[in-house]
Short mmCIF file of C-alpha atoms in Angstrom, two decimals:
data_model
loop_
_atom_site.label_atom_id
_atom_site.label_comp_id
_atom_site.label_asym_id
_atom_site.label_seq_id
_atom_site.Cartn_x
_atom_site.Cartn_y
_atom_site.Cartn_z
CA UNK A 8 9.74 -18.48 4.95
CA UNK A 9 12.35 -20.04 2.68
CA UNK A 10 14.52 -16.92 0.87
CA UNK A 11 11.51 -15.04 0.10
CA UNK A 12 11.03 -14.46 4.03
CA UNK A 13 13.06 -11.31 3.35
CA UNK A 14 10.59 -10.11 0.84
CA UNK A 15 7.27 -11.15 2.27
CA UNK A 16 8.51 -9.41 5.43
CA UNK A 17 9.81 -5.21 3.04
CA UNK A 18 6.68 -5.78 1.08
CA UNK A 19 3.86 -6.77 4.93
CA UNK A 20 5.56 -2.67 5.82
CA UNK A 21 5.34 -0.77 2.54
CA UNK A 22 1.80 -2.27 2.34
CA UNK A 23 0.60 -0.67 5.14
CA UNK A 24 2.58 3.12 5.06
CA UNK A 25 0.81 3.05 1.19
CA UNK A 26 -2.27 2.03 2.47
CA UNK A 27 -2.82 4.44 5.19
CA UNK A 28 -1.75 7.61 2.64
CA UNK A 29 -5.74 6.66 1.70
CA UNK A 30 -7.02 4.59 3.94
CA UNK A 31 -8.89 7.15 5.10
CA UNK A 32 -10.40 8.82 2.63
CA UNK A 33 -13.49 7.64 2.93
CA UNK A 34 -13.18 7.41 7.04
CA UNK A 35 -13.43 11.80 7.24
CA UNK A 36 -17.30 11.65 7.85
CA UNK A 37 -17.03 9.02 10.22
CA UNK A 38 -14.11 10.85 12.55
CA UNK A 39 -15.93 14.45 11.26
CA UNK A 40 -19.07 13.71 13.52
CA UNK A 41 -16.75 11.43 15.98
CA UNK A 42 -14.59 14.01 17.12
CA UNK A 43 -16.44 17.23 16.19
CA UNK A 44 -13.56 17.65 13.83
CA UNK A 45 -13.45 21.37 11.17
CA UNK A 46 -12.61 20.98 8.05
CA UNK A 47 -9.32 22.54 8.36
CA UNK A 48 -8.75 19.83 11.01
CA UNK A 49 -9.58 17.09 8.93
CA UNK A 50 -7.17 18.38 5.74
CA UNK A 51 -4.51 17.82 7.93
CA UNK A 52 -5.66 13.97 9.39
CA UNK A 53 -5.21 13.38 6.03
CA UNK A 54 -2.42 15.59 4.91
CA UNK A 55 -0.10 15.98 8.09
CA UNK A 56 0.90 12.19 7.04
CA UNK A 57 2.27 12.61 3.59
CA UNK A 58 3.56 15.76 4.91
CA UNK A 59 5.91 14.02 7.24
CA UNK A 60 6.13 11.35 4.56
CA UNK A 61 7.72 13.76 1.70
CA UNK A 62 9.50 16.37 4.32
CA UNK A 63 11.70 13.34 6.20
CA UNK A 64 12.88 11.01 2.77
CA UNK A 65 15.69 11.56 1.89
CA UNK A 66 16.79 12.07 4.97
CA UNK A 67 14.91 8.87 7.00
CA UNK A 68 17.85 7.21 3.46
CA UNK A 69 21.08 8.98 4.54
CA UNK A 70 19.82 7.11 8.37
CA UNK A 71 19.90 4.19 7.34
CA UNK A 72 22.74 4.23 4.65
CA UNK A 73 24.51 4.90 8.06
CA UNK A 74 23.00 3.23 10.66
CA UNK A 75 21.83 0.27 9.26
CA UNK A 76 19.26 -0.31 7.45
CA UNK A 77 17.80 -2.60 8.67
CA UNK A 78 17.64 -0.93 12.23
CA UNK A 79 15.91 1.78 11.16
CA UNK A 80 13.44 -0.15 8.75
CA UNK A 81 12.99 -1.98 11.94
CA UNK A 82 12.86 1.75 13.77
CA UNK A 83 9.66 2.56 11.49
CA UNK A 84 7.40 -0.19 11.74
CA UNK A 85 7.83 -0.04 16.04
CA UNK A 86 7.14 4.14 15.85
CA UNK A 87 4.28 3.76 13.01
CA UNK A 88 2.90 0.80 15.35
CA UNK A 89 2.22 3.07 18.28
CA UNK A 90 1.11 5.57 16.01
CA UNK A 91 -1.00 4.08 14.38
CA UNK A 92 -2.27 2.94 18.06
CA UNK A 93 -2.62 6.10 19.43
CA UNK A 94 -4.04 7.31 16.09
CA UNK A 95 -7.00 5.00 16.97
CA UNK A 96 -7.58 5.94 20.77
CA UNK A 97 -6.66 9.43 19.61
CA UNK A 98 -9.08 11.14 22.31
CA UNK A 99 -9.53 14.60 19.65
CA UNK A 100 -8.28 15.33 16.31
CA UNK A 101 -5.82 17.23 18.29
CA UNK A 102 -4.95 14.27 19.06
CA UNK A 103 -5.00 12.61 15.77
CA UNK A 104 -3.46 14.78 14.37
CA UNK A 105 -0.09 15.01 15.87
CA UNK A 106 -0.26 11.10 15.91
CA UNK A 107 -0.54 10.72 11.52
CA UNK A 108 2.72 12.85 11.68
CA UNK A 109 4.49 10.61 13.94
CA UNK A 110 3.47 8.21 11.88
CA UNK A 111 4.62 9.75 9.04
CA UNK A 112 7.49 9.51 10.50
CA UNK A 113 7.90 6.56 10.78
CA UNK A 114 6.35 5.41 7.56
CA UNK A 115 9.42 7.79 6.08
CA UNK A 116 12.18 5.44 8.25
CA UNK A 117 10.03 1.99 6.00
CA UNK A 118 9.43 3.34 3.31
CA UNK A 119 13.35 5.12 2.31
CA UNK A 120 15.39 1.75 3.10
CA UNK A 121 12.97 -0.54 1.52
CA UNK A 122 13.82 -1.16 -2.42
CA UNK A 123 18.12 -1.29 -1.04
CA UNK A 124 16.60 -4.48 1.88
CA UNK A 125 14.98 -6.20 -1.33
CA UNK A 126 18.13 -5.50 -3.94
CA UNK A 127 20.44 -6.43 -0.76
CA UNK A 128 18.73 -10.12 0.22
CA UNK A 129 18.76 -11.09 -3.40
CA UNK A 130 20.72 -12.34 -6.25
CA UNK A 131 20.48 -11.65 -9.98
CA UNK A 132 16.47 -13.80 -12.04
CA UNK A 133 15.94 -13.33 -7.81
CA UNK A 134 16.42 -9.90 -7.87
CA UNK A 135 14.05 -9.53 -10.37
CA UNK A 136 10.71 -12.01 -9.63
CA UNK A 137 10.85 -10.14 -5.94
CA UNK A 138 11.34 -5.83 -7.36
CA UNK A 139 8.20 -7.36 -9.28
CA UNK A 140 6.92 -8.69 -6.86
CA UNK A 141 7.40 -5.88 -4.68
CA UNK A 142 5.87 -3.32 -6.74
CA UNK A 143 3.03 -5.55 -6.96
CA UNK A 144 2.02 -5.05 -3.64
CA UNK A 145 2.54 -1.76 -3.60
CA UNK A 146 0.36 -1.12 -6.35
CA UNK A 147 -2.69 -3.30 -4.69
CA UNK A 148 -2.13 -1.41 -1.65
CA UNK A 149 -3.06 1.77 -3.52
CA UNK A 150 -6.07 0.24 -5.10
CA UNK A 151 -7.87 -1.36 -2.16
CA UNK A 152 -6.60 1.89 0.65
CA UNK A 153 -10.38 3.13 -0.41
CA UNK A 154 -12.18 0.22 -0.17
CA UNK A 155 -10.58 -2.08 3.25
CA UNK A 156 -10.91 2.11 4.64
CA UNK A 157 -14.76 2.04 3.68
CA UNK A 158 -14.83 -1.67 4.49
CA UNK A 159 -13.74 -0.76 8.39
CA UNK A 160 -15.29 1.42 8.78
CA UNK A 161 -18.86 1.04 8.11
CA UNK A 162 -18.45 -2.47 9.54
CA UNK A 163 -15.76 -1.34 13.00
CA UNK A 164 -15.51 2.51 12.68
CA UNK A 165 -12.62 4.23 11.37
CA UNK A 166 -10.72 3.38 14.31
CA UNK A 167 -10.40 0.25 13.02
CA UNK A 168 -8.70 1.92 9.72
CA UNK A 169 -5.25 2.73 12.21
CA UNK A 170 -6.23 -0.09 14.89
CA UNK A 171 -5.75 -3.37 11.98
CA UNK A 172 -2.18 -1.58 11.58
CA UNK A 173 -1.07 -3.74 15.13
CA UNK A 174 -0.91 -7.26 14.01
CA UNK A 175 0.26 -6.57 10.75
CA UNK A 176 3.72 -4.15 12.19
CA UNK A 177 4.10 -7.32 14.63
CA UNK A 178 3.88 -9.25 11.97
CA UNK A 179 6.88 -7.11 10.33
CA UNK A 180 8.70 -6.49 13.35
CA UNK A 181 9.67 -10.26 14.09
CA UNK A 182 10.20 -11.45 10.83
CA UNK A 183 11.57 -8.63 10.22
CA UNK A 184 14.67 -9.94 13.13
CA UNK A 185 14.21 -13.69 11.82
CA UNK A 186 15.10 -13.59 8.86
CA UNK A 187 16.95 -9.99 7.05
CA UNK A 188 20.49 -9.28 6.90
CA UNK A 189 21.43 -6.14 8.45
CA UNK A 190 22.46 -3.94 4.88
CA UNK A 191 24.43 -0.20 4.52
CA UNK A 192 26.31 2.11 2.39
CA UNK A 193 29.78 1.37 2.98
CA UNK A 194 31.26 4.94 1.77
CA UNK A 195 28.06 6.24 3.43
CA UNK A 196 28.64 9.74 5.59
CA UNK A 197 27.36 12.17 8.16
CA UNK A 198 23.80 12.92 7.86
CA UNK A 199 22.85 16.77 6.00
CA UNK A 200 20.71 17.66 9.26
CA UNK A 201 20.72 20.98 8.50
CA UNK A 202 18.96 20.03 4.52
CA UNK A 203 15.73 18.02 6.99
CA UNK A 204 16.05 20.88 9.49
CA UNK A 205 15.16 23.26 6.35
CA UNK A 206 13.25 21.36 3.83
CA UNK A 207 11.34 19.79 6.68
CA UNK A 208 10.51 24.08 7.73
CA UNK A 209 9.73 24.73 3.70
CA UNK A 210 7.28 22.39 3.47
CA UNK A 211 5.17 22.09 6.49
CA UNK A 212 5.56 26.16 6.25
CA UNK A 213 4.24 26.22 2.46
CA UNK A 214 1.33 23.64 3.04
CA UNK A 215 0.26 25.20 7.03
CA UNK A 216 -0.61 28.90 5.15
CA UNK A 217 -2.27 26.97 1.80
CA UNK A 218 -4.30 24.68 4.34
CA UNK A 219 -5.52 28.59 6.50
CA UNK A 220 -5.51 31.20 3.78
CA UNK A 221 -8.83 29.89 3.10
CA UNK A 222 -10.45 30.50 5.98
CA UNK A 223 -8.33 33.68 7.37
CA UNK A 224 -7.46 34.42 4.84
CA UNK A 225 -4.51 35.27 1.76
CA UNK A 226 -4.88 38.96 3.22
CA UNK A 227 -3.68 37.31 6.43
CA UNK A 228 -0.77 38.42 8.71
CA UNK A 229 -0.36 35.15 9.95
CA UNK A 230 -0.76 33.35 5.86
CA UNK A 231 1.54 36.20 4.74
CA UNK A 232 4.00 35.63 7.07
CA UNK A 233 3.36 32.17 7.50
CA UNK A 234 4.67 32.24 3.08
CA UNK A 235 7.80 34.32 4.13
CA UNK A 236 9.32 32.05 6.19
CA UNK A 237 8.98 29.15 3.30
CA UNK A 238 10.10 31.40 0.66
CA UNK A 239 12.99 31.79 3.64
CA UNK A 240 13.31 28.48 4.05
CA UNK A 241 13.42 27.26 0.78
CA UNK A 242 15.92 29.46 0.07
CA UNK A 243 18.46 28.76 2.33
CA UNK A 244 17.54 25.25 1.74
CA UNK A 245 19.34 25.51 -1.76
CA UNK A 246 22.54 27.68 -0.81
CA UNK A 247 23.55 24.68 2.48
CA UNK A 248 22.71 22.03 -0.48
CA UNK A 249 25.04 23.64 -2.71
CA UNK A 250 27.61 23.82 -0.23
CA UNK A 251 27.09 20.54 1.49
CA UNK A 252 29.49 17.64 0.65
CA UNK A 253 26.62 15.14 1.49
CA UNK A 254 23.40 16.83 0.38
CA UNK A 255 20.25 15.55 0.69
CA UNK A 256 18.92 16.52 -3.11
CA UNK A 257 21.80 17.01 -5.44
CA UNK A 258 20.58 20.23 -7.38
CA UNK A 259 22.53 20.14 -9.97
CA UNK A 260 21.21 16.63 -10.50
CA UNK A 261 18.53 19.83 -11.87
CA UNK A 262 20.61 21.22 -14.97
CA UNK A 263 19.15 17.87 -16.38
CA UNK A 264 16.23 19.56 -18.31
CA UNK A 265 14.60 16.63 -18.12
CA UNK A 266 15.32 15.74 -14.88
CA UNK A 267 13.38 18.73 -14.06
CA UNK A 268 10.19 18.04 -16.04
CA UNK A 269 9.82 14.70 -14.10
CA UNK A 270 9.71 16.34 -11.19
CA UNK A 271 7.35 18.54 -12.11
CA UNK A 272 5.58 16.10 -13.84
CA UNK A 273 6.22 13.51 -9.53
CA UNK A 274 5.09 16.75 -7.96
CA UNK A 275 1.95 17.47 -9.48
CA UNK A 276 0.89 13.35 -10.80
CA UNK A 277 -0.63 12.32 -6.90
CA UNK A 278 -2.10 15.50 -6.27
CA UNK A 279 -3.14 14.93 -9.87
CA UNK A 280 -4.73 11.96 -9.48
CA UNK A 281 -5.82 11.55 -6.18
CA UNK A 282 -5.55 14.79 -3.47
CA UNK A 283 -9.40 15.89 -4.38
CA UNK A 284 -10.75 11.94 -3.98
CA UNK A 285 -11.09 12.98 0.03
CA UNK A 286 -13.71 16.46 -1.16
CA UNK A 287 -15.30 12.97 -3.12
CA UNK A 288 -16.16 11.23 -0.76
CA UNK A 289 -17.54 13.68 1.35
CA UNK A 290 -20.28 14.38 -1.56
CA UNK A 291 -20.68 10.65 -2.33
CA UNK A 292 -21.85 10.09 1.86
CA UNK A 293 -22.57 14.02 3.35
CA UNK A 294 -24.88 14.16 0.09
CA UNK A 295 -25.38 11.39 -1.75
CA UNK A 296 -25.81 9.25 0.97
CA UNK A 297 -23.90 6.29 0.10
CA UNK A 298 -21.74 4.56 3.36
CA UNK A 299 -18.33 4.28 3.49
CA UNK A 300 -18.48 0.98 1.48
CA UNK A 301 -20.10 2.21 -0.73
CA UNK A 302 -18.47 5.15 -1.29
CA UNK A 303 -14.71 3.02 -1.68
CA UNK A 304 -17.00 1.43 -4.43
CA UNK A 305 -17.26 4.36 -6.78
CA UNK A 306 -13.79 5.25 -6.48
CA UNK A 307 -12.33 2.34 -7.13
CA UNK A 308 -12.06 2.68 -10.29
CA UNK A 309 -9.22 5.01 -10.63
CA UNK A 310 -6.45 1.46 -8.71
CA UNK A 311 -8.53 -0.97 -10.54
CA UNK A 312 -8.03 0.50 -14.15
CA UNK A 313 -4.13 2.13 -13.73
CA UNK A 314 -3.22 -1.16 -11.94
CA UNK A 315 -4.52 -2.83 -15.63
CA UNK A 316 -2.90 -0.38 -17.45
CA UNK A 317 0.72 -0.47 -16.05
CA UNK A 318 1.48 -4.40 -16.50
CA UNK A 319 0.14 -3.56 -20.03
CA UNK A 320 2.42 -0.46 -20.67
CA UNK A 321 5.12 -2.22 -18.66
CA UNK A 322 5.31 -5.13 -21.73
CA UNK A 323 3.75 -3.07 -24.44
CA UNK A 324 5.46 0.79 -24.04
CA UNK A 325 8.83 -0.21 -22.36
CA UNK A 326 10.16 0.69 -25.64
CA UNK A 327 8.79 4.69 -25.98
CA UNK A 328 10.15 7.78 -24.59
CA UNK A 329 9.24 8.22 -21.80
CA UNK A 330 8.90 11.72 -22.86
CA UNK A 331 5.00 10.36 -24.49
CA UNK A 332 4.40 7.86 -21.82
CA UNK A 333 4.94 10.16 -18.83
CA UNK A 334 3.92 13.46 -20.63
CA UNK A 335 0.89 12.16 -22.25
CA UNK A 336 -0.40 10.35 -18.96
CA UNK A 337 -0.97 13.52 -17.49
CA UNK A 338 -2.42 13.99 -20.76
CA UNK A 339 -5.01 11.57 -19.81
CA UNK A 340 -5.24 12.46 -15.59
CA UNK A 341 -6.00 16.33 -16.10
CA UNK A 342 -8.34 15.34 -18.93
CA UNK A 343 -10.02 12.74 -16.91
CA UNK A 344 -10.21 15.91 -13.44
CA UNK A 345 -11.43 17.99 -15.85
CA UNK A 346 -13.90 15.22 -17.82
CA UNK A 347 -15.69 14.62 -14.02
CA UNK A 348 -16.40 18.88 -12.94
CA UNK A 349 -20.03 17.95 -14.97
CA UNK A 350 -21.51 17.73 -11.47
CA UNK A 351 -25.84 19.59 -11.08
CA UNK A 352 -27.49 19.73 -7.77
CA UNK A 353 -30.04 16.26 -9.87
CA UNK A 354 -26.34 14.71 -10.30
CA UNK A 355 -25.72 11.19 -8.29
CA UNK A 356 -22.10 8.98 -8.39
CA UNK A 357 -22.40 7.63 -12.49
CA UNK A 358 -21.34 11.58 -13.21
CA UNK A 359 -17.68 10.21 -12.34
CA UNK A 360 -16.97 6.47 -13.46
CA UNK A 361 -16.15 8.05 -16.65
CA UNK A 362 -13.57 10.90 -16.19
CA UNK A 363 -12.55 8.42 -13.12
CA UNK A 364 -11.95 5.34 -15.59
CA UNK A 365 -9.55 8.10 -17.46
CA UNK A 366 -7.09 9.30 -14.67
CA UNK A 367 -6.41 5.47 -14.18
CA UNK A 368 -5.32 5.13 -17.19
CA UNK A 369 -3.21 7.74 -17.54
CA UNK A 370 -2.39 7.17 -14.11
CA UNK A 371 -1.74 3.43 -15.85
CA UNK A 372 -0.06 5.38 -18.07
CA UNK A 373 2.06 7.44 -16.73
CA UNK A 374 3.45 5.98 -13.06
CA UNK A 375 5.27 3.27 -13.88
CA UNK A 376 7.68 4.71 -16.30
CA UNK A 377 8.46 7.72 -13.40
CA UNK A 378 11.20 5.98 -11.69
CA UNK A 379 13.64 4.41 -14.26
CA UNK A 380 13.07 7.62 -16.33
CA UNK A 381 13.95 9.36 -13.19
CA UNK A 382 17.37 7.31 -13.32
CA UNK A 383 17.99 6.42 -16.47
CA UNK A 384 18.46 9.95 -17.18
CA UNK A 385 21.29 10.98 -13.59
CA UNK A 386 24.87 9.22 -13.44
CA UNK A 387 25.18 5.87 -11.73
CA UNK A 388 26.71 7.22 -8.55
CA UNK A 389 23.61 9.22 -7.78
CA UNK A 390 20.35 7.23 -8.52
CA UNK A 391 19.56 6.43 -5.44
CA UNK A 392 18.75 10.15 -4.22
CA UNK A 393 17.67 10.41 -7.76
CA UNK A 394 14.41 7.62 -6.63
CA UNK A 395 14.43 8.71 -3.16
CA UNK A 396 13.19 11.97 -4.65
CA UNK A 397 10.59 11.57 -7.38
CA UNK A 398 9.26 9.80 -3.92
CA UNK A 399 9.28 12.29 -2.28
CA UNK A 400 8.30 14.76 -4.82
CA UNK A 401 4.74 12.74 -5.01
CA UNK A 402 3.69 12.63 -1.55
CA UNK A 403 5.04 16.68 -1.02
CA UNK A 404 3.04 17.43 -4.38
CA UNK A 405 0.05 15.19 -2.65
CA UNK A 406 0.27 17.41 0.72
CA UNK A 407 0.52 20.69 -1.62
CA UNK A 408 -2.27 19.80 -3.66
CA UNK A 409 -4.64 18.39 -0.81
CA UNK A 410 -4.05 22.30 1.41
CA UNK A 411 -5.32 24.25 -1.69
CA UNK A 412 -7.38 22.13 -3.34
CA UNK A 413 -9.02 22.22 -0.02
CA UNK A 414 -9.30 26.04 0.10
CA UNK A 415 -10.52 25.72 -4.26
CA UNK A 416 -13.49 23.45 -2.87
CA UNK A 417 -14.46 25.63 0.04
CA UNK A 418 -14.26 29.26 -1.32
CA UNK A 419 -16.59 27.88 -3.75
CA UNK A 420 -18.91 26.04 -1.22
CA UNK A 421 -19.27 28.69 1.31
CA UNK A 422 -19.84 31.31 -1.98
CA UNK A 423 -22.39 28.88 -3.04
CA UNK A 424 -24.30 29.24 0.45
CA UNK A 425 -24.33 32.96 0.20
CA UNK A 426 -26.02 32.95 -2.23
CA UNK A 427 -28.86 30.45 -0.38
CA UNK A 428 -28.06 27.67 -2.96
CA UNK A 429 -29.26 24.89 -2.36
CA UNK A 430 -26.59 22.30 -0.26
CA UNK A 431 -26.70 19.74 -2.62
CA UNK A 432 -25.92 21.97 -5.56
CA UNK A 433 -22.91 23.95 -2.66
CA UNK A 434 -21.93 20.91 -3.00
CA UNK A 435 -21.73 20.24 -6.33
CA UNK A 436 -19.44 23.66 -7.20
CA UNK A 437 -16.57 23.15 -5.29
CA UNK A 438 -16.09 19.95 -6.11
CA UNK A 439 -16.76 21.18 -10.21
CA UNK A 440 -14.67 24.16 -8.43
CA UNK A 441 -11.68 21.05 -7.71
CA UNK A 442 -11.97 19.03 -10.68
CA UNK A 443 -11.05 22.06 -12.06
CA UNK A 444 -8.94 23.04 -10.51
CA UNK A 445 -7.00 19.91 -10.40
CA UNK A 446 -7.15 19.06 -14.58
CA UNK A 447 -5.06 22.55 -14.70
CA UNK A 448 -2.82 20.23 -12.83
CA UNK A 449 -2.21 17.71 -14.58
CA UNK A 450 -2.77 19.83 -18.17
CA UNK A 451 0.41 21.98 -16.77
CA UNK A 452 3.07 18.82 -15.92
CA UNK A 453 1.86 17.32 -18.76
CA UNK A 454 2.51 20.12 -20.94
CA UNK A 455 5.95 20.69 -19.17
CA UNK A 456 6.95 17.31 -19.13
CA UNK A 457 6.65 16.44 -23.10
CA UNK A 458 8.76 19.97 -23.11
CA UNK A 459 10.94 19.47 -20.81
CA UNK A 460 11.91 15.18 -20.95
CA UNK A 461 13.89 13.54 -23.90
CA UNK A 462 14.88 9.57 -24.08
CA UNK A 463 16.82 8.81 -21.88
CA UNK A 464 20.15 6.50 -22.66
CA UNK A 465 19.80 2.91 -22.61
CA UNK A 466 20.39 1.37 -18.55
CA UNK A 467 22.01 -1.63 -17.96
CA UNK A 468 19.79 -4.22 -17.62
CA UNK A 469 19.79 -5.09 -13.58
CA UNK A 470 18.98 -1.62 -13.45
CA UNK A 471 15.89 -1.30 -15.77
CA UNK A 472 14.93 -4.02 -13.32
CA UNK A 473 15.28 -2.44 -10.05
CA UNK A 474 14.13 1.09 -11.96
CA UNK A 475 10.60 -1.15 -12.77
CA UNK A 476 10.73 -1.47 -9.76
CA UNK A 477 10.65 1.67 -7.25
CA UNK A 478 7.59 2.32 -9.99
CA UNK A 479 4.96 2.91 -7.62
CA UNK A 480 2.35 5.62 -6.26
#
């Protein structure tokens, strides 16, 4: 493999974990029929992976700094592979959800170490080339997920969307052990276990309550109690992090308006741009009668356009303040999603395309600048933590948005069916409400970003290279 062996090993793992965020999007109808899964169960199949990834990402980074990044990456790969096998063989939806949670934990160990492993393996010009290739792999993973999921589901069944990870995992483990050197952070301190546990509890309880609220009712004692538990865990997390000598997230970073604004934008970004696609896929297959592959092709304009625009924006917009690239990018995302809320009972899939293209443009403008702007808004010694926070907030926002939008979709769909509207019209009504909610999230995040974010000071050239490489979905 020569000098590019370490890059290949890291890119294989990164590609897998990012593909698995949305590879199941178009497999949901087949999965529901096979496992007799309820609507809320399908939400958890989609949601639990992103939730586990977000909840454990910061903690996994600290663990890797202390124990060794290659070691944690390999453990993550093995965990991911075993969980993928369990997902592919799951006899029921409960087993599948549990396996997806473990898969997300493995993904967190992998994702938390990839940047450091690439950085430790290359120097000078080679490092810039490596980060550029790694970033391109990330962009390709985001775009190929629905297409690969549709192709596998239509030809081999939904279980193949998980089992396909096994040969890739074996290759990645073998290559990593052979060509990647171990590295650690010599200044790493103890792991903030209380902070990790409290953050995971707050995130998990919030998503659970949001997911179940549509079925149990917002006033249900269980829902109210779960929200209360989430609030208590969040308050305890803030208290613990404020006093911890080695916090997983230094809360003083939020004193910077730019950092706060970018975190809000990151929280909303994936949720506004992608979380509704699960429900879009259900409409495409259940109402429009498309196959899984065709549904993936309808979704393709978003990642395809965003990839092209991100390449162009990296070349022509690198000198523009992140206030404008992120802020206006999020406004475009919000407008594009809201622009898809034009469905009626007679609408076809083509009605979604114009809005999807606008979403793709917005994502392509905003995403490449998020992590670079975050790292430039904090002290250099906190750059790694800030980069991890961006990825954490992005995945957490996706998980929360899947839950929120699912509640909106379910409520509007049921209300329409209660009024004896046709199934096609009821689905259209539910999707329109979902689009408008996601669009509002995007527009609000764009406005907040424009209000809070300011142009950061110029970063050194080597730091800018690393920053650009971190800008992925």
